[in-house]
């Protein structure tokens, strides 16, 4: 382990020289990037928890299918913030291996999720229904695994090869540094990320294709994906140009680590601010198409007076009358006694012939319906008929004085 003659201002005397950039006040870039990376990790964790907590409450299935992709995207973005610390601290075998392997892998995870989001939005913009969540996750995982395989093979081949001399001036501090994976040319590091660059361009082209769809509601989501990809393209062009050409002519190898660290922090914050926050807002919000059909959902609910009042603006008069008829109790379910008073209902369905009605029907003096009405009404008030003789219909008097003379006596005795 290399030692330094003097401890930088801001660092403790017992601190390893590998971590001087985290506290060296003379190298302010390390402290600034450290603060931005730590804040990015905290914000990503909060957004991830909010996204997972709101997942079960998503009402639109087309938006709910993107929750898993957004969660994977946030995990990779948080990994980019964490990887920034590996570029701030000094170089050893572990930090250099994590730099070379995780730089492309984490960026590939983010852009694979953006590419599958573009595919989902293209299907929604043209057909109105999107693919399922498991299909999107499998697609993103397949695209991500390609970069994992590429970086694994590249790291194994270059480490086993064991270069004779360090290619970076900052790595020429000892024998361990000469065999470390840090000994790679800047051009080789950039060329190993060609697949990631292809994912960026594919996501950019996919988001542009959404604008040609017929469903307008998904174009706003595609615009944020397009903006995120455009900003990412600008960041990648800037850091590659600085890392491959600018550092060799101006600052030298000492600017390599700050260049890559700045690219990580800038691109990760672009992911969080330009895409993740908007995606979280639209996932938890109600779909506009479902809100427009809100009043039409009332007829499927329970029929009541509050429901009927809400239906007056959209339902017909026939439906309102039907609702009132459903709200009233059924009349046929009530038993009607022959001894009850006249209720104004048709008695043909509840009429039960009595002995007096049968005798009068056998005589043939009156029609059946008239006899049933005239006979059934006095039977409801048998005791009051003797007191108020004027209220007795003429038919009743004729029957009591005529052929059935013994019938009133038997009725009164009973």
PDB file of C-alpha atoms in Angstrom, residues 7-299:
ATOM      1  CA  UNK A   7      -2.101  14.080   4.813  1.00  0.00           C
ATOM      2  CA  UNK A   8      -4.399  16.279   2.678  1.00  0.00           C
ATOM      3  CA  UNK A   9      -6.348  19.005   4.410  1.00  0.00           C
ATOM      4  CA  UNK A  10      -9.709  17.673   5.589  1.00  0.00           C
ATOM      5  CA  UNK A  11      -8.604  14.054   6.016  1.00  0.00           C
ATOM      6  CA  UNK A  12      -7.623  12.267   9.194  1.00  0.00           C
ATOM      7  CA  UNK A  13      -4.051  11.156   9.856  1.00  0.00           C
ATOM      8  CA  UNK A  14      -5.013   7.476  10.057  1.00  0.00           C
ATOM      9  CA  UNK A  15      -7.013   7.439   6.829  1.00  0.00           C
ATOM     10  CA  UNK A  16      -5.820   5.222   4.018  1.00  0.00           C
ATOM     11  CA  UNK A  17      -4.509   7.123   1.025  1.00  0.00           C
ATOM     12  CA  UNK A  18      -6.949   5.207  -1.152  1.00  0.00           C
ATOM     13  CA  UNK A  19      -9.788   7.380   0.222  1.00  0.00           C
ATOM     14  CA  UNK A  20      -8.142  10.801   0.125  1.00  0.00           C
ATOM     15  CA  UNK A  21     -10.393  12.045  -2.682  1.00  0.00           C
ATOM     16  CA  UNK A  22     -13.420  11.658  -0.405  1.00  0.00           C
ATOM     17  CA  UNK A  23     -12.164  14.290   2.043  1.00  0.00           C
ATOM     18  CA  UNK A  24      -9.403  16.250   0.312  1.00  0.00           C
ATOM     19  CA  UNK A  25     -10.439  19.912   0.347  1.00  0.00           C
ATOM     20  CA  UNK A  26      -7.921  20.759  -2.350  1.00  0.00           C
ATOM     21  CA  UNK A  27      -9.685  18.287  -4.711  1.00  0.00           C
ATOM     22  CA  UNK A  28     -13.217  19.621  -4.414  1.00  0.00           C
ATOM     23  CA  UNK A  29     -14.565  17.469  -7.241  1.00  0.00           C
ATOM     24  CA  UNK A  30     -14.499  14.386  -5.021  1.00  0.00           C
ATOM     25  CA  UNK A  31     -16.497  16.004  -2.225  1.00  0.00           C
ATOM     26  CA  UNK A  32     -19.079  17.501  -4.605  1.00  0.00           C
ATOM     27  CA  UNK A  33     -19.610  14.262  -6.490  1.00  0.00           C
ATOM     28  CA  UNK A  34     -19.747  12.344  -3.232  1.00  0.00           C
ATOM     29  CA  UNK A  35     -22.561  14.568  -1.964  1.00  0.00           C
ATOM     30  CA  UNK A  36     -24.505  14.334  -5.248  1.00  0.00           C
ATOM     31  CA  UNK A  37     -24.116  10.562  -5.365  1.00  0.00           C
ATOM     32  CA  UNK A  38     -25.267  10.116  -1.760  1.00  0.00           C
ATOM     33  CA  UNK A  39     -28.315  12.315  -2.399  1.00  0.00           C
ATOM     34  CA  UNK A  40     -29.077  10.322  -5.531  1.00  0.00           C
ATOM     35  CA  UNK A  41     -29.013   7.039  -3.624  1.00  0.00           C
ATOM     36  CA  UNK A  42     -31.422   8.411  -1.020  1.00  0.00           C
ATOM     37  CA  UNK A  43     -33.832   9.819  -3.638  1.00  0.00           C
ATOM     38  CA  UNK A  44     -33.769   6.584  -5.635  1.00  0.00           C
ATOM     39  CA  UNK A  45     -34.555   4.537  -2.524  1.00  0.00           C
ATOM     40  CA  UNK A  46     -37.526   6.771  -1.654  1.00  0.00           C
ATOM     41  CA  UNK A  47     -38.891   6.647  -5.207  1.00  0.00           C
ATOM     42  CA  UNK A  48     -38.487   2.882  -5.327  1.00  0.00           C
ATOM     43  CA  UNK A  49     -40.428   2.426  -2.088  1.00  0.00           C
ATOM     44  CA  UNK A  50     -43.165   4.775  -3.325  1.00  0.00           C
ATOM     45  CA  UNK A  51     -43.394   2.896  -6.621  1.00  0.00           C
ATOM     46  CA  UNK A  52     -43.635  -0.515  -4.981  1.00  0.00           C
ATOM     47  CA  UNK A  53     -46.180   0.731  -2.438  1.00  0.00           C
ATOM     48  CA  UNK A  54     -48.422   2.206  -5.133  1.00  0.00           C
ATOM     49  CA  UNK A  55     -48.200  -0.847  -7.392  1.00  0.00           C
ATOM     50  CA  UNK A  56     -51.211  -2.715  -5.917  1.00  0.00           C
ATOM     51  CA  UNK A  57     -53.386   0.401  -6.248  1.00  0.00           C
ATOM     52  CA  UNK A  58     -52.798   0.995  -9.965  1.00  0.00           C
ATOM     53  CA  UNK A  59     -56.230   1.081 -11.653  1.00  0.00           C
ATOM     54  CA  UNK A  60     -55.171   0.999 -15.291  1.00  0.00           C
ATOM     55  CA  UNK A  61     -53.705  -2.359 -16.292  1.00  0.00           C
ATOM     56  CA  UNK A  62     -51.846  -0.766 -19.213  1.00  0.00           C
ATOM     57  CA  UNK A  63     -49.931   1.425 -16.788  1.00  0.00           C
ATOM     58  CA  UNK A  64     -49.612  -1.286 -14.177  1.00  0.00           C
ATOM     59  CA  UNK A  65     -47.628  -3.434 -16.614  1.00  0.00           C
ATOM     60  CA  UNK A  66     -44.754  -0.936 -16.456  1.00  0.00           C
ATOM     61  CA  UNK A  67     -44.305  -0.999 -12.665  1.00  0.00           C
ATOM     62  CA  UNK A  68     -41.799  -3.865 -12.786  1.00  0.00           C
ATOM     63  CA  UNK A  69     -39.785  -2.157 -15.517  1.00  0.00           C
ATOM     64  CA  UNK A  70     -39.730   1.113 -13.595  1.00  0.00           C
ATOM     65  CA  UNK A  71     -38.569  -0.705 -10.455  1.00  0.00           C
ATOM     66  CA  UNK A  72     -35.698  -2.333 -12.356  1.00  0.00           C
ATOM     67  CA  UNK A  73     -34.821   0.998 -13.904  1.00  0.00           C
ATOM     68  CA  UNK A  74     -34.635   2.627 -10.462  1.00  0.00           C
ATOM     69  CA  UNK A  75     -32.432  -0.163  -9.105  1.00  0.00           C
ATOM     70  CA  UNK A  76     -29.946   0.313 -11.943  1.00  0.00           C
ATOM     71  CA  UNK A  77     -30.019   4.102 -11.502  1.00  0.00           C
ATOM     72  CA  UNK A  78     -29.271   3.698  -7.788  1.00  0.00           C
ATOM     73  CA  UNK A  79     -26.389   1.393  -8.757  1.00  0.00           C
ATOM     74  CA  UNK A  80     -24.938   4.143 -10.937  1.00  0.00           C
ATOM     75  CA  UNK A  81     -24.912   6.502  -7.958  1.00  0.00           C
ATOM     76  CA  UNK A  82     -23.168   3.860  -5.858  1.00  0.00           C
ATOM     77  CA  UNK A  83     -20.616   3.142  -8.592  1.00  0.00           C
ATOM     78  CA  UNK A  84     -19.590   6.781  -8.511  1.00  0.00           C
ATOM     79  CA  UNK A  85     -17.745   6.166  -5.229  1.00  0.00           C
ATOM     80  CA  UNK A  86     -15.562   3.571  -6.979  1.00  0.00           C
ATOM     81  CA  UNK A  87     -14.337   6.302  -9.337  1.00  0.00           C
ATOM     82  CA  UNK A  88     -13.793   8.820  -6.547  1.00  0.00           C
ATOM     83  CA  UNK A  89     -11.556   6.600  -4.427  1.00  0.00           C
ATOM     84  CA  UNK A  90      -8.145   5.420  -5.569  1.00  0.00           C
ATOM     85  CA  UNK A  91      -7.359   2.435  -7.750  1.00  0.00           C
ATOM     86  CA  UNK A  92      -6.806  -1.125  -6.595  1.00  0.00           C
ATOM     87  CA  UNK A  93      -7.856  -4.519  -7.897  1.00  0.00           C
ATOM     88  CA  UNK A  94     -11.391  -4.449  -6.486  1.00  0.00           C
ATOM     89  CA  UNK A  95     -12.249  -0.881  -7.475  1.00  0.00           C
ATOM     90  CA  UNK A  96     -10.869  -1.294 -10.995  1.00  0.00           C
ATOM     91  CA  UNK A  97     -12.724  -4.581 -11.522  1.00  0.00           C
ATOM     92  CA  UNK A  98     -16.003  -3.040 -10.366  1.00  0.00           C
ATOM     93  CA  UNK A  99     -15.439  -0.028 -12.624  1.00  0.00           C
ATOM     94  CA  UNK A 100     -14.876  -2.040 -15.765  1.00  0.00           C
ATOM     95  CA  UNK A 101     -17.651  -4.561 -15.114  1.00  0.00           C
ATOM     96  CA  UNK A 102     -20.441  -2.493 -13.546  1.00  0.00           C
ATOM     97  CA  UNK A 103     -20.124   0.622 -15.707  1.00  0.00           C
ATOM     98  CA  UNK A 104     -21.532  -1.069 -18.792  1.00  0.00           C
ATOM     99  CA  UNK A 105     -23.795  -3.492 -16.918  1.00  0.00           C
ATOM    100  CA  UNK A 106     -25.669  -0.800 -14.979  1.00  0.00           C
ATOM    101  CA  UNK A 107     -26.059   1.470 -17.991  1.00  0.00           C
ATOM    102  CA  UNK A 108     -27.256  -1.503 -20.045  1.00  0.00           C
ATOM    103  CA  UNK A 109     -29.912  -2.221 -17.412  1.00  0.00           C
ATOM    104  CA  UNK A 110     -31.231   1.348 -17.547  1.00  0.00           C
ATOM    105  CA  UNK A 111     -31.324   1.601 -21.323  1.00  0.00           C
ATOM    106  CA  UNK A 112     -32.784  -1.901 -21.702  1.00  0.00           C
ATOM    107  CA  UNK A 113     -35.707  -0.822 -19.497  1.00  0.00           C
ATOM    108  CA  UNK A 114     -36.124   2.363 -21.538  1.00  0.00           C
ATOM    109  CA  UNK A 115     -36.096   0.350 -24.758  1.00  0.00           C
ATOM    110  CA  UNK A 116     -38.807  -1.995 -23.497  1.00  0.00           C
ATOM    111  CA  UNK A 117     -40.828   1.005 -22.345  1.00  0.00           C
ATOM    112  CA  UNK A 118     -40.601   2.336 -25.904  1.00  0.00           C
ATOM    113  CA  UNK A 119     -41.808  -1.025 -27.220  1.00  0.00           C
ATOM    114  CA  UNK A 120     -44.733  -0.976 -24.774  1.00  0.00           C
ATOM    115  CA  UNK A 121     -45.711   2.553 -25.744  1.00  0.00           C
ATOM    116  CA  UNK A 122     -45.526   1.677 -29.441  1.00  0.00           C
ATOM    117  CA  UNK A 123     -47.961  -1.194 -28.961  1.00  0.00           C
ATOM    118  CA  UNK A 124     -50.282   0.970 -26.873  1.00  0.00           C
ATOM    119  CA  UNK A 125     -50.198   3.844 -29.352  1.00  0.00           C
ATOM    120  CA  UNK A 126     -51.182   1.574 -32.233  1.00  0.00           C
ATOM    121  CA  UNK A 127     -53.445  -1.082 -30.707  1.00  0.00           C
ATOM    122  CA  UNK A 128     -54.736   0.504 -27.501  1.00  0.00           C
ATOM    123  CA  UNK A 129     -53.609  -2.482 -25.401  1.00  0.00           C
ATOM    124  CA  UNK A 130     -50.078  -3.187 -24.268  1.00  0.00           C
ATOM    125  CA  UNK A 131     -48.080  -6.382 -23.685  1.00  0.00           C
ATOM    126  CA  UNK A 132     -48.043  -8.085 -20.310  1.00  0.00           C
ATOM    127  CA  UNK A 133     -45.585  -7.253 -17.570  1.00  0.00           C
ATOM    128  CA  UNK A 134     -43.789 -10.607 -17.639  1.00  0.00           C
ATOM    129  CA  UNK A 135     -43.081 -10.258 -21.377  1.00  0.00           C
ATOM    130  CA  UNK A 136     -41.598  -6.794 -20.860  1.00  0.00           C
ATOM    131  CA  UNK A 137     -39.441  -7.988 -17.979  1.00  0.00           C
ATOM    132  CA  UNK A 138     -38.158 -10.956 -19.963  1.00  0.00           C
ATOM    133  CA  UNK A 139     -37.263  -8.689 -22.866  1.00  0.00           C
ATOM    134  CA  UNK A 140     -35.389  -6.249 -20.634  1.00  0.00           C
ATOM    135  CA  UNK A 141     -33.585  -9.091 -18.834  1.00  0.00           C
ATOM    136  CA  UNK A 142     -32.515 -10.616 -22.159  1.00  0.00           C
ATOM    137  CA  UNK A 143     -31.084  -7.325 -23.404  1.00  0.00           C
ATOM    138  CA  UNK A 144     -29.300  -6.772 -20.109  1.00  0.00           C
ATOM    139  CA  UNK A 145     -27.768 -10.263 -20.009  1.00  0.00           C
ATOM    140  CA  UNK A 146     -26.052  -9.650 -23.343  1.00  0.00           C
ATOM    141  CA  UNK A 147     -23.981  -6.845 -21.800  1.00  0.00           C
ATOM    142  CA  UNK A 148     -23.293  -8.979 -18.722  1.00  0.00           C
ATOM    143  CA  UNK A 149     -21.804 -11.697 -20.920  1.00  0.00           C
ATOM    144  CA  UNK A 150     -19.769  -9.210 -22.950  1.00  0.00           C
ATOM    145  CA  UNK A 151     -18.253  -7.521 -19.889  1.00  0.00           C
ATOM    146  CA  UNK A 152     -17.556 -10.822 -18.147  1.00  0.00           C
ATOM    147  CA  UNK A 153     -15.639 -12.206 -21.109  1.00  0.00           C
ATOM    148  CA  UNK A 154     -13.783  -8.937 -21.642  1.00  0.00           C
ATOM    149  CA  UNK A 155     -12.755  -8.694 -17.996  1.00  0.00           C
ATOM    150  CA  UNK A 156     -11.574 -12.315 -17.839  1.00  0.00           C
ATOM    151  CA  UNK A 157      -9.554 -12.056 -21.048  1.00  0.00           C
ATOM    152  CA  UNK A 158      -7.802  -8.816 -20.112  1.00  0.00           C
ATOM    153  CA  UNK A 159      -7.012  -9.856 -16.528  1.00  0.00           C
ATOM    154  CA  UNK A 160      -5.675 -13.281 -17.476  1.00  0.00           C
ATOM    155  CA  UNK A 161      -3.538 -11.738 -20.185  1.00  0.00           C
ATOM    156  CA  UNK A 162      -1.606  -9.751 -17.506  1.00  0.00           C
ATOM    157  CA  UNK A 163      -0.141  -6.784 -19.390  1.00  0.00           C
ATOM    158  CA  UNK A 164       3.552  -6.199 -18.922  1.00  0.00           C
ATOM    159  CA  UNK A 165       3.389  -2.525 -18.150  1.00  0.00           C
ATOM    160  CA  UNK A 166       0.629  -0.185 -16.892  1.00  0.00           C
ATOM    161  CA  UNK A 167      -1.098   1.800 -19.565  1.00  0.00           C
ATOM    162  CA  UNK A 168      -2.272   4.551 -17.191  1.00  0.00           C
ATOM    163  CA  UNK A 169       0.194   6.732 -15.378  1.00  0.00           C
ATOM    164  CA  UNK A 170      -1.926   6.661 -12.222  1.00  0.00           C
ATOM    165  CA  UNK A 171      -1.628   2.871 -12.058  1.00  0.00           C
ATOM    166  CA  UNK A 172       2.175   2.780 -12.088  1.00  0.00           C
ATOM    167  CA  UNK A 173       2.632   2.693  -8.347  1.00  0.00           C
ATOM    168  CA  UNK A 174       3.584  -0.946  -7.843  1.00  0.00           C
ATOM    169  CA  UNK A 175       3.604  -4.535  -9.033  1.00  0.00           C
ATOM    170  CA  UNK A 176      -0.032  -5.136  -8.016  1.00  0.00           C
ATOM    171  CA  UNK A 177      -1.140  -2.183 -10.064  1.00  0.00           C
ATOM    172  CA  UNK A 178       0.577  -3.558 -13.129  1.00  0.00           C
ATOM    173  CA  UNK A 179      -1.535  -6.741 -12.945  1.00  0.00           C
ATOM    174  CA  UNK A 180      -4.764  -4.978 -11.921  1.00  0.00           C
ATOM    175  CA  UNK A 181      -7.712  -4.580 -14.325  1.00  0.00           C
ATOM    176  CA  UNK A 182      -7.118  -0.836 -14.265  1.00  0.00           C
ATOM    177  CA  UNK A 183      -4.470  -1.283 -16.936  1.00  0.00           C
ATOM    178  CA  UNK A 184      -6.672  -0.739 -19.944  1.00  0.00           C
ATOM    179  CA  UNK A 185      -6.457   1.978 -22.537  1.00  0.00           C
ATOM    180  CA  UNK A 186      -9.136   4.629 -22.617  1.00  0.00           C
ATOM    181  CA  UNK A 187     -10.043   3.714 -26.195  1.00  0.00           C
ATOM    182  CA  UNK A 188     -10.558   0.063 -25.199  1.00  0.00           C
ATOM    183  CA  UNK A 189     -12.792   1.065 -22.297  1.00  0.00           C
ATOM    184  CA  UNK A 190     -14.973   3.131 -24.631  1.00  0.00           C
ATOM    185  CA  UNK A 191     -15.063   0.466 -27.351  1.00  0.00           C
ATOM    186  CA  UNK A 192     -16.273  -2.136 -24.841  1.00  0.00           C
ATOM    187  CA  UNK A 193     -19.457  -0.071 -24.417  1.00  0.00           C
ATOM    188  CA  UNK A 194     -20.596  -0.262 -28.044  1.00  0.00           C
ATOM    189  CA  UNK A 195     -23.546  -2.486 -27.133  1.00  0.00           C
ATOM    190  CA  UNK A 196     -24.718   0.061 -24.566  1.00  0.00           C
ATOM    191  CA  UNK A 197     -24.536   2.761 -27.227  1.00  0.00           C
ATOM    192  CA  UNK A 198     -26.668   0.582 -29.494  1.00  0.00           C
ATOM    193  CA  UNK A 199     -29.289   0.304 -26.723  1.00  0.00           C
ATOM    194  CA  UNK A 200     -29.337   4.105 -26.375  1.00  0.00           C
ATOM    195  CA  UNK A 201     -29.972   4.587 -30.085  1.00  0.00           C
ATOM    196  CA  UNK A 202     -32.620   1.852 -30.132  1.00  0.00           C
ATOM    197  CA  UNK A 203     -34.510   3.438 -27.217  1.00  0.00           C
ATOM    198  CA  UNK A 204     -34.268   6.821 -28.941  1.00  0.00           C
ATOM    199  CA  UNK A 205     -35.655   5.454 -32.205  1.00  0.00           C
ATOM    200  CA  UNK A 206     -38.404   3.552 -30.397  1.00  0.00           C
ATOM    201  CA  UNK A 207     -39.613   6.635 -28.555  1.00  0.00           C
ATOM    202  CA  UNK A 208     -39.686   8.564 -31.818  1.00  0.00           C
ATOM    203  CA  UNK A 209     -41.821   5.866 -33.433  1.00  0.00           C
ATOM    204  CA  UNK A 210     -44.500   6.304 -30.749  1.00  0.00           C
ATOM    205  CA  UNK A 211     -45.270   9.761 -32.115  1.00  0.00           C
ATOM    206  CA  UNK A 212     -46.710   8.141 -35.262  1.00  0.00           C
ATOM    207  CA  UNK A 213     -49.356   6.202 -33.303  1.00  0.00           C
ATOM    208  CA  UNK A 214     -53.065   6.998 -33.359  1.00  0.00           C
ATOM    209  CA  UNK A 215     -53.656   6.998 -29.583  1.00  0.00           C
ATOM    210  CA  UNK A 216     -52.631  10.417 -28.320  1.00  0.00           C
ATOM    211  CA  UNK A 217     -52.574   9.681 -24.583  1.00  0.00           C
ATOM    212  CA  UNK A 218     -49.370   7.645 -24.814  1.00  0.00           C
ATOM    213  CA  UNK A 219     -47.361  10.223 -26.719  1.00  0.00           C
ATOM    214  CA  UNK A 220     -46.727  12.260 -23.595  1.00  0.00           C
ATOM    215  CA  UNK A 221     -45.040   9.294 -21.923  1.00  0.00           C
ATOM    216  CA  UNK A 222     -42.986   8.699 -25.062  1.00  0.00           C
ATOM    217  CA  UNK A 223     -41.894  12.337 -25.022  1.00  0.00           C
ATOM    218  CA  UNK A 224     -40.273  11.883 -21.599  1.00  0.00           C
ATOM    219  CA  UNK A 225     -38.504   8.726 -22.773  1.00  0.00           C
ATOM    220  CA  UNK A 226     -37.298  10.618 -25.841  1.00  0.00           C
ATOM    221  CA  UNK A 227     -36.060  13.528 -23.720  1.00  0.00           C
ATOM    222  CA  UNK A 228     -34.216  11.161 -21.381  1.00  0.00           C
ATOM    223  CA  UNK A 229     -32.518   9.431 -24.305  1.00  0.00           C
ATOM    224  CA  UNK A 230     -31.527  12.727 -25.925  1.00  0.00           C
ATOM    225  CA  UNK A 231     -29.927  13.998 -22.712  1.00  0.00           C
ATOM    226  CA  UNK A 232     -28.156  10.669 -22.284  1.00  0.00           C
ATOM    227  CA  UNK A 233     -26.789  10.833 -25.827  1.00  0.00           C
ATOM    228  CA  UNK A 234     -25.401  14.312 -25.108  1.00  0.00           C
ATOM    229  CA  UNK A 235     -23.740  13.144 -21.880  1.00  0.00           C
ATOM    230  CA  UNK A 236     -22.190  10.114 -23.551  1.00  0.00           C
ATOM    231  CA  UNK A 237     -20.834  12.104 -26.478  1.00  0.00           C
ATOM    232  CA  UNK A 238     -19.288  14.612 -24.053  1.00  0.00           C
ATOM    233  CA  UNK A 239     -17.592  12.112 -21.737  1.00  0.00           C
ATOM    234  CA  UNK A 240     -16.322   9.881 -24.571  1.00  0.00           C
ATOM    235  CA  UNK A 241     -14.818  12.857 -26.373  1.00  0.00           C
ATOM    236  CA  UNK A 242     -13.200  14.079 -23.140  1.00  0.00           C
ATOM    237  CA  UNK A 243     -12.061  10.639 -22.005  1.00  0.00           C
ATOM    238  CA  UNK A 244     -10.572   9.516 -25.315  1.00  0.00           C
ATOM    239  CA  UNK A 245      -9.207  12.760 -26.782  1.00  0.00           C
ATOM    240  CA  UNK A 246      -9.480  15.680 -24.386  1.00  0.00           C
ATOM    241  CA  UNK A 247      -7.674  14.251 -21.353  1.00  0.00           C
ATOM    242  CA  UNK A 248      -4.599  13.217 -23.326  1.00  0.00           C
ATOM    243  CA  UNK A 249      -4.134  16.732 -24.689  1.00  0.00           C
ATOM    244  CA  UNK A 250      -5.069  18.864 -21.681  1.00  0.00           C
ATOM    245  CA  UNK A 251      -5.270  17.349 -18.221  1.00  0.00           C
ATOM    246  CA  UNK A 252      -3.639  13.984 -18.705  1.00  0.00           C
ATOM    247  CA  UNK A 253      -4.680  10.732 -16.992  1.00  0.00           C
ATOM    248  CA  UNK A 254      -5.467  12.549 -13.744  1.00  0.00           C
ATOM    249  CA  UNK A 255      -8.716  13.723 -15.345  1.00  0.00           C
ATOM    250  CA  UNK A 256      -9.920  10.229 -16.253  1.00  0.00           C
ATOM    251  CA  UNK A 257     -11.556   9.394 -12.950  1.00  0.00           C
ATOM    252  CA  UNK A 258     -13.339  12.765 -12.570  1.00  0.00           C
ATOM    253  CA  UNK A 259     -14.604  12.495 -16.152  1.00  0.00           C
ATOM    254  CA  UNK A 260     -16.201   9.081 -15.626  1.00  0.00           C
ATOM    255  CA  UNK A 261     -17.560  10.009 -12.183  1.00  0.00           C
ATOM    256  CA  UNK A 262     -19.206  13.159 -13.559  1.00  0.00           C
ATOM    257  CA  UNK A 263     -20.737  11.141 -16.407  1.00  0.00           C
ATOM    258  CA  UNK A 264     -22.191   8.646 -13.930  1.00  0.00           C
ATOM    259  CA  UNK A 265     -23.733  11.251 -11.631  1.00  0.00           C
ATOM    260  CA  UNK A 266     -25.071  13.430 -14.455  1.00  0.00           C
ATOM    261  CA  UNK A 267     -26.691  10.567 -16.340  1.00  0.00           C
ATOM    262  CA  UNK A 268     -28.157   8.998 -13.194  1.00  0.00           C
ATOM    263  CA  UNK A 269     -29.760  12.282 -12.138  1.00  0.00           C
ATOM    264  CA  UNK A 270     -31.126  12.684 -15.666  1.00  0.00           C
ATOM    265  CA  UNK A 271     -32.766   9.267 -15.303  1.00  0.00           C
ATOM    266  CA  UNK A 272     -34.354  10.199 -11.990  1.00  0.00           C
ATOM    267  CA  UNK A 273     -35.518  13.715 -12.835  1.00  0.00           C
ATOM    268  CA  UNK A 274     -36.585  13.328 -16.460  1.00  0.00           C
ATOM    269  CA  UNK A 275     -38.167   9.895 -16.420  1.00  0.00           C
ATOM    270  CA  UNK A 276     -38.664   8.266 -13.022  1.00  0.00           C
ATOM    271  CA  UNK A 277     -40.609  11.072 -11.329  1.00  0.00           C
ATOM    272  CA  UNK A 278     -42.959  11.463 -14.286  1.00  0.00           C
ATOM    273  CA  UNK A 279     -43.455   7.713 -14.548  1.00  0.00           C
ATOM    274  CA  UNK A 280     -44.331   7.470 -10.858  1.00  0.00           C
ATOM    275  CA  UNK A 281     -46.899  10.266 -11.228  1.00  0.00           C
ATOM    276  CA  UNK A 282     -48.687   8.743 -14.220  1.00  0.00           C
ATOM    277  CA  UNK A 283     -48.713   5.246 -12.719  1.00  0.00           C
ATOM    278  CA  UNK A 284     -50.514   6.394  -9.578  1.00  0.00           C
ATOM    279  CA  UNK A 285     -52.961   8.667 -11.424  1.00  0.00           C
ATOM    280  CA  UNK A 286     -56.309   7.602 -12.903  1.00  0.00           C
ATOM    281  CA  UNK A 287     -56.633   7.004 -16.594  1.00  0.00           C
ATOM    282  CA  UNK A 288     -58.450   9.764 -18.507  1.00  0.00           C
ATOM    283  CA  UNK A 289     -60.372   7.245 -20.556  1.00  0.00           C
ATOM    284  CA  UNK A 290     -61.810   5.660 -17.429  1.00  0.00           C
ATOM    285  CA  UNK A 291     -62.815   8.994 -15.929  1.00  0.00           C
ATOM    286  CA  UNK A 292     -64.935   9.917 -18.973  1.00  0.00           C
ATOM    287  CA  UNK A 293     -67.095   6.823 -18.499  1.00  0.00           C
ATOM    288  CA  UNK A 294     -67.738   7.468 -14.824  1.00  0.00           C
ATOM    289  CA  UNK A 295     -71.461   8.458 -15.043  1.00  0.00           C
ATOM    290  CA  UNK A 296     -72.248   5.384 -17.151  1.00  0.00           C
ATOM    291  CA  UNK A 297     -71.232   3.097 -14.312  1.00  0.00           C
ATOM    292  CA  UNK A 298     -74.215   4.026 -12.130  1.00  0.00           C
ATOM    293  CA  UNK A 299     -76.817   1.655 -13.655  1.00  0.00           C
TER     294      UNK A 299
END
